[in-house]
């Protein structure tokens, strides 16, 4: 019997002889208005959404692979430097800094903005640069906190995107909120990972609860 958490081994059953899928035969082309809505610079309504934005997902990549990570802050935490450029601060996370390392090797990136309660997204595709310019870091400060670095993005494409995915997920409905007790806590996850290390003593319930309490406090209060 397979242990909990272990997945069965699979092999790639993709038929290499199938050939590429004819996407143009399956999907209609985008409407002319949708095509015209893709711009290479910010206009007034983009700025209004940007000033309200509190969260986006950042996609980056390099020869080693791809990465997507969340970014959040107070409304307007992504600053428009001009019509072709935006910038945002890097605040403490798990210190993997994969996005920053990727941008240093491959400038291409994507930003997907999610607006709580709204059924619309905004997307920016462009090329990034990691900056330590003191004036820029001061502009991006939150309170008395200065970031170590900022990411400056030259915009190649900016567009508003329909929110059908929000309604498929029922994302903003209260009944869609997940009960935290329905999934493993951070403490249980760390304990499960520890079991894979035969040199580490198993955690007891008190240790697991201590980790949970530390995480709950840190994720809410140790933001900078």
PDB file of C-alpha atoms in Angstrom:
ATOM      1  CA  UNK A   1       0.000   0.000   0.000  1.00  0.00           C
ATOM      2  CA  UNK A   2       1.290   3.454  -0.899  1.00  0.00           C
ATOM      3  CA  UNK A   3       2.156   5.778   1.984  1.00  0.00           C
ATOM      4  CA  UNK A   4       0.102   8.927   2.369  1.00  0.00           C
ATOM      5  CA  UNK A   5       1.590  11.758   0.365  1.00  0.00           C
ATOM      6  CA  UNK A   6       3.462   9.504  -2.060  1.00  0.00           C
ATOM      7  CA  UNK A   7       2.392   9.693  -5.682  1.00  0.00           C
ATOM      8  CA  UNK A   8       2.506   6.779  -8.089  1.00  0.00           C
ATOM      9  CA  UNK A   9       5.354   6.734 -10.584  1.00  0.00           C
ATOM     10  CA  UNK A  10       4.236   7.560 -14.100  1.00  0.00           C
ATOM     11  CA  UNK A  11       5.841   7.559 -17.498  1.00  0.00           C
ATOM     12  CA  UNK A  12       5.338  10.086 -20.264  1.00  0.00           C
ATOM     13  CA  UNK A  13       2.708   8.579 -22.545  1.00  0.00           C
ATOM     14  CA  UNK A  14       2.638  11.507 -24.970  1.00  0.00           C
ATOM     15  CA  UNK A  15       2.507  10.248 -28.531  1.00  0.00           C
ATOM     16  CA  UNK A  16       5.497  11.953 -30.126  1.00  0.00           C
ATOM     17  CA  UNK A  17       4.166  11.065 -33.595  1.00  0.00           C
ATOM     18  CA  UNK A  18       0.944  12.991 -32.985  1.00  0.00           C
ATOM     19  CA  UNK A  19       2.514  16.240 -34.166  1.00  0.00           C
ATOM     20  CA  UNK A  20       1.665  19.802 -33.133  1.00  0.00           C
ATOM     21  CA  UNK A  21      -1.933  20.714 -32.380  1.00  0.00           C
ATOM     22  CA  UNK A  22      -3.562  23.000 -34.966  1.00  0.00           C
ATOM     23  CA  UNK A  23      -4.666  25.689 -32.517  1.00  0.00           C
ATOM     24  CA  UNK A  24      -6.001  27.951 -35.276  1.00  0.00           C
ATOM     25  CA  UNK A  25      -8.447  25.215 -36.241  1.00  0.00           C
ATOM     26  CA  UNK A  26      -9.668  24.880 -32.659  1.00  0.00           C
ATOM     27  CA  UNK A  27      -9.901  28.529 -31.600  1.00  0.00           C
ATOM     28  CA  UNK A  28     -11.398  31.550 -33.298  1.00  0.00           C
ATOM     29  CA  UNK A  29      -9.114  34.584 -33.612  1.00  0.00           C
ATOM     30  CA  UNK A  30      -9.522  37.315 -30.990  1.00  0.00           C
ATOM     31  CA  UNK A  31     -11.959  40.080 -31.800  1.00  0.00           C
ATOM     32  CA  UNK A  32     -10.541  43.243 -33.369  1.00  0.00           C
ATOM     33  CA  UNK A  33     -11.304  45.239 -30.206  1.00  0.00           C
ATOM     34  CA  UNK A  34      -9.338  42.767 -28.096  1.00  0.00           C
ATOM     35  CA  UNK A  35      -6.366  43.039 -30.437  1.00  0.00           C
ATOM     36  CA  UNK A  36      -6.520  46.848 -30.344  1.00  0.00           C
ATOM     37  CA  UNK A  37      -6.622  46.770 -26.531  1.00  0.00           C
ATOM     38  CA  UNK A  38      -3.056  45.424 -26.356  1.00  0.00           C
ATOM     39  CA  UNK A  39      -0.822  48.506 -26.034  1.00  0.00           C
ATOM     40  CA  UNK A  40       2.892  49.060 -25.491  1.00  0.00           C
ATOM     41  CA  UNK A  41       2.373  51.858 -22.968  1.00  0.00           C
ATOM     42  CA  UNK A  42       0.153  52.863 -20.078  1.00  0.00           C
ATOM     43  CA  UNK A  43      -2.878  55.087 -20.620  1.00  0.00           C
ATOM     44  CA  UNK A  44      -5.210  56.707 -18.098  1.00  0.00           C
ATOM     45  CA  UNK A  45      -7.361  53.659 -17.299  1.00  0.00           C
ATOM     46  CA  UNK A  46      -4.282  51.455 -16.832  1.00  0.00           C
ATOM     47  CA  UNK A  47      -2.980  53.988 -14.295  1.00  0.00           C
ATOM     48  CA  UNK A  48      -6.283  53.906 -12.395  1.00  0.00           C
ATOM     49  CA  UNK A  49      -6.082  50.140 -12.077  1.00  0.00           C
ATOM     50  CA  UNK A  50      -2.400  50.305 -11.207  1.00  0.00           C
ATOM     51  CA  UNK A  51      -3.118  52.807  -8.432  1.00  0.00           C
ATOM     52  CA  UNK A  52      -5.704  50.396  -6.990  1.00  0.00           C
ATOM     53  CA  UNK A  53      -3.612  47.235  -7.383  1.00  0.00           C
ATOM     54  CA  UNK A  54      -2.565  45.410  -4.217  1.00  0.00           C
ATOM     55  CA  UNK A  55      -1.484  42.038  -5.656  1.00  0.00           C
ATOM     56  CA  UNK A  56       0.074  40.488  -8.733  1.00  0.00           C
ATOM     57  CA  UNK A  57       1.846  37.300  -9.740  1.00  0.00           C
ATOM     58  CA  UNK A  58       5.284  37.696 -11.293  1.00  0.00           C
ATOM     59  CA  UNK A  59       6.434  35.218 -13.935  1.00  0.00           C
ATOM     60  CA  UNK A  60      10.126  34.937 -14.827  1.00  0.00           C
ATOM     61  CA  UNK A  61      12.396  32.382 -16.395  1.00  0.00           C
ATOM     62  CA  UNK A  62      15.893  31.398 -17.374  1.00  0.00           C
ATOM     63  CA  UNK A  63      17.686  28.495 -18.993  1.00  0.00           C
ATOM     64  CA  UNK A  64      17.105  26.564 -15.755  1.00  0.00           C
ATOM     65  CA  UNK A  65      13.310  26.828 -15.934  1.00  0.00           C
ATOM     66  CA  UNK A  66      10.352  29.024 -15.035  1.00  0.00           C
ATOM     67  CA  UNK A  67       9.081  30.598 -11.831  1.00  0.00           C
ATOM     68  CA  UNK A  68       5.918  32.378 -10.696  1.00  0.00           C
ATOM     69  CA  UNK A  69       5.674  34.147  -7.370  1.00  0.00           C
ATOM     70  CA  UNK A  70       3.230  36.491  -5.588  1.00  0.00           C
ATOM     71  CA  UNK A  71       3.796  40.177  -4.902  1.00  0.00           C
ATOM     72  CA  UNK A  72       1.614  42.310  -2.648  1.00  0.00           C
ATOM     73  CA  UNK A  73       1.448  45.700  -1.014  1.00  0.00           C
ATOM     74  CA  UNK A  74      -0.750  48.705  -0.309  1.00  0.00           C
ATOM     75  CA  UNK A  75      -2.753  50.207  -3.202  1.00  0.00           C
ATOM     76  CA  UNK A  76      -0.362  51.657  -5.760  1.00  0.00           C
ATOM     77  CA  UNK A  77       2.678  49.699  -4.567  1.00  0.00           C
ATOM     78  CA  UNK A  78       3.608  49.234  -8.242  1.00  0.00           C
ATOM     79  CA  UNK A  79       4.698  52.690  -9.385  1.00  0.00           C
ATOM     80  CA  UNK A  80       4.399  54.051 -12.903  1.00  0.00           C
ATOM     81  CA  UNK A  81       7.682  55.848 -13.590  1.00  0.00           C
ATOM     82  CA  UNK A  82       6.428  56.953 -17.004  1.00  0.00           C
ATOM     83  CA  UNK A  83       4.066  55.651 -19.692  1.00  0.00           C
ATOM     84  CA  UNK A  84       6.511  52.880 -20.633  1.00  0.00           C
ATOM     85  CA  UNK A  85       7.970  51.915 -17.273  1.00  0.00           C
ATOM     86  CA  UNK A  86       6.785  50.566 -13.907  1.00  0.00           C
ATOM     87  CA  UNK A  87       8.758  49.636 -10.803  1.00  0.00           C
ATOM     88  CA  UNK A  88       8.127  47.727  -7.597  1.00  0.00           C
ATOM     89  CA  UNK A  89      10.109  46.937  -4.463  1.00  0.00           C
ATOM     90  CA  UNK A  90      11.340  43.513  -3.421  1.00  0.00           C
ATOM     91  CA  UNK A  91      10.334  42.765   0.178  1.00  0.00           C
ATOM     92  CA  UNK A  92      11.445  39.813   2.359  1.00  0.00           C
ATOM     93  CA  UNK A  93      10.116  36.376   1.515  1.00  0.00           C
ATOM     94  CA  UNK A  94      11.786  32.992   1.689  1.00  0.00           C
ATOM     95  CA  UNK A  95      15.129  34.319   0.391  1.00  0.00           C
ATOM     96  CA  UNK A  96      15.132  32.029  -2.627  1.00  0.00           C
ATOM     97  CA  UNK A  97      15.064  35.251  -4.746  1.00  0.00           C
ATOM     98  CA  UNK A  98      14.476  33.153  -7.848  1.00  0.00           C
ATOM     99  CA  UNK A  99      12.697  35.993  -9.644  1.00  0.00           C
ATOM    100  CA  UNK A 100      15.624  38.361  -9.142  1.00  0.00           C
ATOM    101  CA  UNK A 101      18.152  35.753 -10.237  1.00  0.00           C
ATOM    102  CA  UNK A 102      16.059  34.940 -13.315  1.00  0.00           C
ATOM    103  CA  UNK A 103      15.741  38.601 -14.314  1.00  0.00           C
ATOM    104  CA  UNK A 104      19.503  39.022 -14.076  1.00  0.00           C
ATOM    105  CA  UNK A 105      19.866  36.203 -16.633  1.00  0.00           C
ATOM    106  CA  UNK A 106      16.743  36.701 -18.773  1.00  0.00           C
ATOM    107  CA  UNK A 107      15.012  40.084 -18.636  1.00  0.00           C
ATOM    108  CA  UNK A 108      11.652  38.844 -19.931  1.00  0.00           C
ATOM    109  CA  UNK A 109       8.837  38.770 -17.393  1.00  0.00           C
ATOM    110  CA  UNK A 110       5.070  38.816 -17.017  1.00  0.00           C
ATOM    111  CA  UNK A 111       2.851  40.462 -14.383  1.00  0.00           C
ATOM    112  CA  UNK A 112      -0.724  39.321 -13.732  1.00  0.00           C
ATOM    113  CA  UNK A 113      -2.692  41.702 -11.500  1.00  0.00           C
ATOM    114  CA  UNK A 114      -5.641  40.362  -9.505  1.00  0.00           C
ATOM    115  CA  UNK A 115      -8.154  42.814  -8.020  1.00  0.00           C
ATOM    116  CA  UNK A 116     -10.112  41.452  -5.027  1.00  0.00           C
ATOM    117  CA  UNK A 117     -13.830  41.648  -5.702  1.00  0.00           C
ATOM    118  CA  UNK A 118     -13.466  42.542  -9.395  1.00  0.00           C
ATOM    119  CA  UNK A 119     -14.005  40.326 -12.418  1.00  0.00           C
ATOM    120  CA  UNK A 120     -11.122  41.658 -14.468  1.00  0.00           C
ATOM    121  CA  UNK A 121      -7.349  41.203 -14.624  1.00  0.00           C
ATOM    122  CA  UNK A 122      -4.532  43.401 -15.887  1.00  0.00           C
ATOM    123  CA  UNK A 123      -1.440  41.981 -17.529  1.00  0.00           C
ATOM    124  CA  UNK A 124       1.946  43.533 -18.222  1.00  0.00           C
ATOM    125  CA  UNK A 125       4.568  41.755 -20.309  1.00  0.00           C
ATOM    126  CA  UNK A 126       7.969  43.330 -20.551  1.00  0.00           C
ATOM    127  CA  UNK A 127      11.648  43.280 -19.688  1.00  0.00           C
ATOM    128  CA  UNK A 128      12.943  43.807 -16.175  1.00  0.00           C
ATOM    129  CA  UNK A 129      16.085  45.101 -14.528  1.00  0.00           C
ATOM    130  CA  UNK A 130      17.097  44.808 -10.885  1.00  0.00           C
ATOM    131  CA  UNK A 131      18.026  48.210  -9.440  1.00  0.00           C
ATOM    132  CA  UNK A 132      19.622  49.493  -6.247  1.00  0.00           C
ATOM    133  CA  UNK A 133      19.284  53.169  -7.191  1.00  0.00           C
ATOM    134  CA  UNK A 134      18.883  55.042  -3.864  1.00  0.00           C
ATOM    135  CA  UNK A 135      16.370  57.549  -5.215  1.00  0.00           C
ATOM    136  CA  UNK A 136      14.165  54.788  -6.618  1.00  0.00           C
ATOM    137  CA  UNK A 137      14.371  52.716  -3.422  1.00  0.00           C
ATOM    138  CA  UNK A 138      13.339  55.799  -1.431  1.00  0.00           C
ATOM    139  CA  UNK A 139      10.365  56.325  -3.737  1.00  0.00           C
ATOM    140  CA  UNK A 140       9.265  52.714  -3.229  1.00  0.00           C
ATOM    141  CA  UNK A 141       9.701  52.765   0.564  1.00  0.00           C
ATOM    142  CA  UNK A 142       6.741  51.749   2.722  1.00  0.00           C
ATOM    143  CA  UNK A 143       6.763  53.795   5.889  1.00  0.00           C
ATOM    144  CA  UNK A 144      10.314  53.817   7.213  1.00  0.00           C
ATOM    145  CA  UNK A 145      11.163  50.558   5.427  1.00  0.00           C
ATOM    146  CA  UNK A 146      13.559  50.700   2.480  1.00  0.00           C
ATOM    147  CA  UNK A 147      13.765  47.730   0.098  1.00  0.00           C
ATOM    148  CA  UNK A 148      17.135  46.221  -0.754  1.00  0.00           C
ATOM    149  CA  UNK A 149      16.307  46.151  -4.463  1.00  0.00           C
ATOM    150  CA  UNK A 150      13.659  47.255  -6.919  1.00  0.00           C
ATOM    151  CA  UNK A 151      12.574  45.747 -10.219  1.00  0.00           C
ATOM    152  CA  UNK A 152      12.167  48.203 -13.086  1.00  0.00           C
ATOM    153  CA  UNK A 153      10.004  46.944 -15.951  1.00  0.00           C
ATOM    154  CA  UNK A 154      10.017  48.300 -19.498  1.00  0.00           C
ATOM    155  CA  UNK A 155       6.546  47.565 -20.874  1.00  0.00           C
ATOM    156  CA  UNK A 156       6.215  45.628 -24.122  1.00  0.00           C
ATOM    157  CA  UNK A 157       2.504  44.846 -23.711  1.00  0.00           C
ATOM    158  CA  UNK A 158      -0.220  45.942 -21.330  1.00  0.00           C
ATOM    159  CA  UNK A 159      -3.820  44.773 -21.501  1.00  0.00           C
ATOM    160  CA  UNK A 160      -6.968  44.252 -19.468  1.00  0.00           C
ATOM    161  CA  UNK A 161      -8.133  40.644 -19.388  1.00  0.00           C
ATOM    162  CA  UNK A 162     -11.634  39.234 -18.873  1.00  0.00           C
ATOM    163  CA  UNK A 163     -12.425  37.682 -15.493  1.00  0.00           C
ATOM    164  CA  UNK A 164     -14.133  34.446 -16.528  1.00  0.00           C
ATOM    165  CA  UNK A 165     -11.585  32.495 -14.493  1.00  0.00           C
ATOM    166  CA  UNK A 166     -12.762  34.352 -11.371  1.00  0.00           C
ATOM    167  CA  UNK A 167     -16.297  33.099 -11.904  1.00  0.00           C
ATOM    168  CA  UNK A 168     -15.226  29.584 -12.811  1.00  0.00           C
ATOM    169  CA  UNK A 169     -13.377  29.466  -9.494  1.00  0.00           C
ATOM    170  CA  UNK A 170     -16.115  31.411  -7.655  1.00  0.00           C
ATOM    171  CA  UNK A 171     -13.091  33.177  -6.246  1.00  0.00           C
ATOM    172  CA  UNK A 172     -14.728  36.037  -4.398  1.00  0.00           C
ATOM    173  CA  UNK A 173     -17.677  34.090  -2.978  1.00  0.00           C
ATOM    174  CA  UNK A 174     -17.617  33.438   0.753  1.00  0.00           C
ATOM    175  CA  UNK A 175     -18.620  29.812   0.251  1.00  0.00           C
ATOM    176  CA  UNK A 176     -15.421  29.295  -1.751  1.00  0.00           C
ATOM    177  CA  UNK A 177     -13.196  30.174   1.197  1.00  0.00           C
ATOM    178  CA  UNK A 178     -11.272  27.122   2.358  1.00  0.00           C
ATOM    179  CA  UNK A 179     -11.500  26.019   5.969  1.00  0.00           C
ATOM    180  CA  UNK A 180      -7.878  26.057   7.246  1.00  0.00           C
ATOM    181  CA  UNK A 181      -8.585  22.869   9.192  1.00  0.00           C
ATOM    182  CA  UNK A 182      -9.335  21.039   5.943  1.00  0.00           C
ATOM    183  CA  UNK A 183      -5.688  21.036   4.834  1.00  0.00           C
ATOM    184  CA  UNK A 184      -2.352  20.302   6.514  1.00  0.00           C
ATOM    185  CA  UNK A 185      -0.929  23.201   8.525  1.00  0.00           C
ATOM    186  CA  UNK A 186       2.577  24.549   7.969  1.00  0.00           C
ATOM    187  CA  UNK A 187       3.684  22.695  11.098  1.00  0.00           C
ATOM    188  CA  UNK A 188       2.346  19.395   9.776  1.00  0.00           C
ATOM    189  CA  UNK A 189       3.994  19.994   6.413  1.00  0.00           C
ATOM    190  CA  UNK A 190       7.378  20.624   8.032  1.00  0.00           C
ATOM    191  CA  UNK A 191       6.905  17.549  10.220  1.00  0.00           C
ATOM    192  CA  UNK A 192       6.111  15.438   7.157  1.00  0.00           C
ATOM    193  CA  UNK A 193       9.206  16.719   5.371  1.00  0.00           C
ATOM    194  CA  UNK A 194      11.259  15.942   8.470  1.00  0.00           C
ATOM    195  CA  UNK A 195      10.161  12.313   8.334  1.00  0.00           C
ATOM    196  CA  UNK A 196      12.028  11.985   5.055  1.00  0.00           C
ATOM    197  CA  UNK A 197      15.258  12.743   6.917  1.00  0.00           C
ATOM    198  CA  UNK A 198      16.080   9.620   8.903  1.00  0.00           C
ATOM    199  CA  UNK A 199      18.611  11.550  11.025  1.00  0.00           C
ATOM    200  CA  UNK A 200      15.955  13.918  12.357  1.00  0.00           C
ATOM    201  CA  UNK A 201      13.814  13.049  15.361  1.00  0.00           C
ATOM    202  CA  UNK A 202      10.046  13.065  14.688  1.00  0.00           C
ATOM    203  CA  UNK A 203       8.153  16.157  15.827  1.00  0.00           C
ATOM    204  CA  UNK A 204       5.515  15.882  18.508  1.00  0.00           C
ATOM    205  CA  UNK A 205       2.205  17.771  18.578  1.00  0.00           C
ATOM    206  CA  UNK A 206       3.620  20.536  20.781  1.00  0.00           C
ATOM    207  CA  UNK A 207       6.436  21.246  18.323  1.00  0.00           C
ATOM    208  CA  UNK A 208       4.016  21.257  15.414  1.00  0.00           C
ATOM    209  CA  UNK A 209       1.740  23.722  17.206  1.00  0.00           C
ATOM    210  CA  UNK A 210       4.722  25.952  18.027  1.00  0.00           C
ATOM    211  CA  UNK A 211       5.622  26.112  14.328  1.00  0.00           C
ATOM    212  CA  UNK A 212       2.009  26.916  13.446  1.00  0.00           C
ATOM    213  CA  UNK A 213       1.904  29.784  15.937  1.00  0.00           C
ATOM    214  CA  UNK A 214       5.224  31.173  14.717  1.00  0.00           C
ATOM    215  CA  UNK A 215       4.073  31.022  11.096  1.00  0.00           C
ATOM    216  CA  UNK A 216       0.692  32.626  11.851  1.00  0.00           C
ATOM    217  CA  UNK A 217       2.424  35.539  13.581  1.00  0.00           C
ATOM    218  CA  UNK A 218       5.177  35.921  10.986  1.00  0.00           C
ATOM    219  CA  UNK A 219       2.929  35.853   7.918  1.00  0.00           C
ATOM    220  CA  UNK A 220       0.774  38.625   9.395  1.00  0.00           C
ATOM    221  CA  UNK A 221       3.300  40.839  11.195  1.00  0.00           C
ATOM    222  CA  UNK A 222       6.849  40.257   9.926  1.00  0.00           C
ATOM    223  CA  UNK A 223       6.137  41.813   6.531  1.00  0.00           C
ATOM    224  CA  UNK A 224       9.246  43.938   6.089  1.00  0.00           C
TER     225      UNK A 224
END
